[in-house]
PDB file of C-alpha atoms in Angstrom:
ATOM      1  CA  MET U   1     -55.038  65.899  57.098  1.00  0.00           C
ATOM      2  CA  PRO U   2     -58.052  64.088  55.505  1.00  0.00           C
ATOM      3  CA  GLU U   3     -60.760  62.748  57.746  1.00  0.00           C
ATOM      4  CA  PRO U   4     -60.934  58.983  58.021  1.00  0.00           C
ATOM      5  CA  THR U   5     -63.935  57.441  56.259  1.00  0.00           C
ATOM      6  CA  VAL U   6     -66.249  55.174  58.132  1.00  0.00           C
ATOM      7  CA  PRO U   7     -67.456  52.126  56.175  1.00  0.00           C
ATOM      8  CA  VAL U   8     -71.186  52.137  55.666  1.00  0.00           C
ATOM      9  CA  PRO U   9     -72.853  48.738  56.100  1.00  0.00           C
ATOM     10  CA  VAL U  10     -74.536  47.443  52.970  1.00  0.00           C
ATOM     11  CA  VAL U  11     -78.129  46.401  53.505  1.00  0.00           C
ATOM     12  CA  PRO U  12     -79.572  44.100  50.840  1.00  0.00           C
ATOM     13  CA  VAL U  13     -82.678  45.445  49.180  1.00  0.00           C
ATOM     14  CA  PRO U  14     -85.519  42.928  49.168  1.00  0.00           C
ATOM     15  CA  THR U  15     -86.728  42.024  45.724  1.00  0.00           C
ATOM     16  CA  PRO U  16     -90.446  42.018  45.042  1.00  0.00           C
ATOM     17  CA  PRO U  17     -91.960  38.619  44.338  1.00  0.00           C
ATOM     18  CA  VAL U  18     -92.604  37.739  40.720  1.00  0.00           C
ATOM     19  CA  PRO U  19     -96.050  36.375  39.772  1.00  0.00           C
ATOM     20  CA  ALA U  20     -94.585  32.903  39.152  1.00  0.00           C
ATOM     21  CA  ASP U  21     -93.668  32.711  42.858  1.00  0.00           C
ATOM     22  CA  SER U  22     -97.307  32.821  43.873  1.00  0.00           C
ATOM     23  CA  PRO U  23     -99.008  29.561  44.872  1.00  0.00           C
ATOM     24  CA  ALA U  24    -101.745  30.512  42.380  1.00  0.00           C
ATOM     25  CA  ALA U  25     -99.316  29.659  39.565  1.00  0.00           C
ATOM     26  CA  ALA U  26     -99.629  25.984  40.514  1.00  0.00           C
ATOM     27  CA  LEU U  27    -103.429  25.824  40.156  1.00  0.00           C
ATOM     28  CA  GLY U  28    -103.399  25.265  36.387  1.00  0.00           C
ATOM     29  CA  PRO U  29    -100.872  22.408  36.320  1.00  0.00           C
ATOM     30  CA  THR U  30    -102.561  20.810  39.328  1.00  0.00           C
ATOM     31  CA  ALA U  31    -105.915  20.930  37.559  1.00  0.00           C
ATOM     32  CA  LEU U  32    -104.325  19.473  34.429  1.00  0.00           C
ATOM     33  CA  VAL U  33    -102.811  16.505  36.280  1.00  0.00           C
ATOM     34  CA  LEU U  34    -106.007  15.798  38.211  1.00  0.00           C
ATOM     35  CA  GLY U  35    -108.091  16.166  35.054  1.00  0.00           C
ATOM     36  CA  VAL U  36    -105.944  13.715  33.089  1.00  0.00           C
ATOM     37  CA  LEU U  37    -105.946  11.155  35.896  1.00  0.00           C
ATOM     38  CA  SER U  38    -109.695  11.498  36.356  1.00  0.00           C
ATOM     39  CA  ALA U  39    -110.458  11.259  32.635  1.00  0.00           C
ATOM     40  CA  VAL U  40    -108.288   8.165  32.267  1.00  0.00           C
ATOM     41  CA  GLY U  41    -109.866   6.600  35.362  1.00  0.00           C
ATOM     42  CA  ALA U  42    -113.370   7.275  34.080  1.00  0.00           C
ATOM     43  CA  CYS U  43    -112.926   6.299  30.450  1.00  0.00           C
ATOM     44  CA  VAL U  44    -110.714   3.193  30.641  1.00  0.00           C
ATOM     45  CA  PRO U  45    -113.063   0.261  31.300  1.00  0.00           C
ATOM     46  CA  ALA U  46    -110.548  -1.818  33.269  1.00  0.00           C
ATOM     47  CA  LEU U  47    -109.965   1.069  35.715  1.00  0.00           C
ATOM     48  CA  THR U  48    -113.463   2.436  36.063  1.00  0.00           C
ATOM     49  CA  LEU U  49    -114.796   0.329  38.915  1.00  0.00           C
ATOM     50  CA  ILE U  50    -111.507   0.395  40.829  1.00  0.00           C
ATOM     51  CA  THR U  51    -110.956   4.144  40.600  1.00  0.00           C
ATOM     52  CA  LEU U  52    -114.549   5.388  40.697  1.00  0.00           C
ATOM     53  CA  PRO U  53    -114.399   7.236  44.044  1.00  0.00           C
ATOM     54  CA  TRP U  54    -111.009   8.762  43.212  1.00  0.00           C
ATOM     55  CA  THR U  55    -112.270   9.770  39.795  1.00  0.00           C
ATOM     56  CA  ILE U  56    -115.172  11.690  41.293  1.00  0.00           C
ATOM     57  CA  ILE U  57    -112.932  13.454  43.820  1.00  0.00           C
ATOM     58  CA  GLY U  58    -110.192  14.155  41.285  1.00  0.00           C
ATOM     59  CA  GLY U  59    -112.661  15.428  38.664  1.00  0.00           C
ATOM     60  CA  ALA U  60    -114.315  17.786  41.129  1.00  0.00           C
ATOM     61  CA  LEU U  61    -110.951  19.100  42.305  1.00  0.00           C
ATOM     62  CA  ALA U  62    -109.778  19.513  38.714  1.00  0.00           C
ATOM     63  CA  VAL U  63    -112.811  21.648  37.894  1.00  0.00           C
ATOM     64  CA  THR U  64    -112.385  23.700  41.076  1.00  0.00           C
ATOM     65  CA  PHE U  65    -108.643  24.262  40.719  1.00  0.00           C
ATOM     66  CA  GLY U  66    -109.034  24.882  36.992  1.00  0.00           C
ATOM     67  CA  ALA U  67    -111.668  27.565  37.518  1.00  0.00           C
ATOM     68  CA  ALA U  68    -109.475  29.264  40.127  1.00  0.00           C
ATOM     69  CA  GLY U  69    -106.465  28.894  37.836  1.00  0.00           C
ATOM     70  CA  ILE U  70    -108.337  30.546  34.964  1.00  0.00           C
ATOM     71  CA  HIS U  71    -109.224  33.448  37.264  1.00  0.00           C
ATOM     72  CA  TYR U  72    -105.613  33.966  38.312  1.00  0.00           C
ATOM     73  CA  ALA U  73    -104.263  33.440  34.769  1.00  0.00           C
ATOM     74  CA  ARG U  74    -106.455  36.277  33.519  1.00  0.00           C
ATOM     75  CA  HIS U  75    -104.792  38.475  36.139  1.00  0.00           C
ATOM     76  CA  GLY U  76    -101.300  37.478  34.925  1.00  0.00           C
ATOM     77  CA  THR U  77    -100.411  34.681  37.347  1.00  0.00           C
ATOM     78  CA  GLY U  78    -100.177  31.146  35.995  1.00  0.00           C
ATOM     79  CA  ARG U  79    -100.937  29.456  32.712  1.00  0.00           C
ATOM     80  CA  LEU U  80    -104.338  29.755  31.096  1.00  0.00           C
ATOM     81  CA  TRP U  81    -104.020  26.712  28.804  1.00  0.00           C
ATOM     82  CA  ALA U  82    -103.226  24.323  31.658  1.00  0.00           C
ATOM     83  CA  ALA U  83    -106.099  25.605  33.794  1.00  0.00           C
ATOM     84  CA  ALA U  84    -108.599  25.477  30.909  1.00  0.00           C
ATOM     85  CA  THR U  85    -107.514  21.994  29.827  1.00  0.00           C
ATOM     86  CA  GLY U  86    -107.674  20.708  33.418  1.00  0.00           C
ATOM     87  CA  THR U  87    -111.156  22.151  33.821  1.00  0.00           C
ATOM     88  CA  VAL U  88    -112.406  20.518  30.648  1.00  0.00           C
ATOM     89  CA  LEU U  89    -110.853  17.129  31.451  1.00  0.00           C
ATOM     90  CA  GLY U  90    -112.273  17.215  34.980  1.00  0.00           C
ATOM     91  CA  ALA U  91    -115.728  18.029  33.582  1.00  0.00           C
ATOM     92  CA  VAL U  92    -115.421  15.191  31.058  1.00  0.00           C
ATOM     93  CA  ALA U  93    -114.509  12.784  33.855  1.00  0.00           C
ATOM     94  CA  LEU U  94    -117.440  13.918  35.985  1.00  0.00           C
ATOM     95  CA  ALA U  95    -119.816  13.593  33.013  1.00  0.00           C
ATOM     96  CA  ALA U  96    -118.499  10.088  32.269  1.00  0.00           C
ATOM     97  CA  VAL U  97    -118.996   9.022  35.889  1.00  0.00           C
ATOM     98  CA  ALA U  98    -122.488  10.522  35.979  1.00  0.00           C
ATOM     99  CA  THR U  99    -123.343   8.688  32.754  1.00  0.00           C
ATOM    100  CA  LEU U 100    -122.063   5.373  34.129  1.00  0.00           C
ATOM    101  CA  ILE U 101    -123.897   5.790  37.420  1.00  0.00           C
ATOM    102  CA  GLY U 102    -127.077   6.805  35.575  1.00  0.00           C
ATOM    103  CA  ALA U 103    -126.862   3.887  33.172  1.00  0.00           C
ATOM    104  CA  PHE U 104    -125.959   1.150  35.657  1.00  0.00           C
ATOM    105  CA  GLY U 105    -126.919   2.698  38.978  1.00  0.00           C
TER     106      GLY U 105
END
């Protein structure tokens, strides 16, 4: 007579995280959004005086997040173009604010 088989429980195998799951993948797009908002706030005359403090903060954060995003994108996590564009736009916004403060300050 054959021996009865005992069912073996199936244990799911954990899948390794993909690089897109890392929070570092969001640094480039975050820098891009902050850079665009800061550049628009600094370069549109009707918005400049209203958004000046937010433009400084957003531009500084765009440069910071963009630099970190470029670092991670070179290691394969995130998008390089978004991080680089956000960094440049944040720097443009900070330069525009510094020029305005220097000219009228």
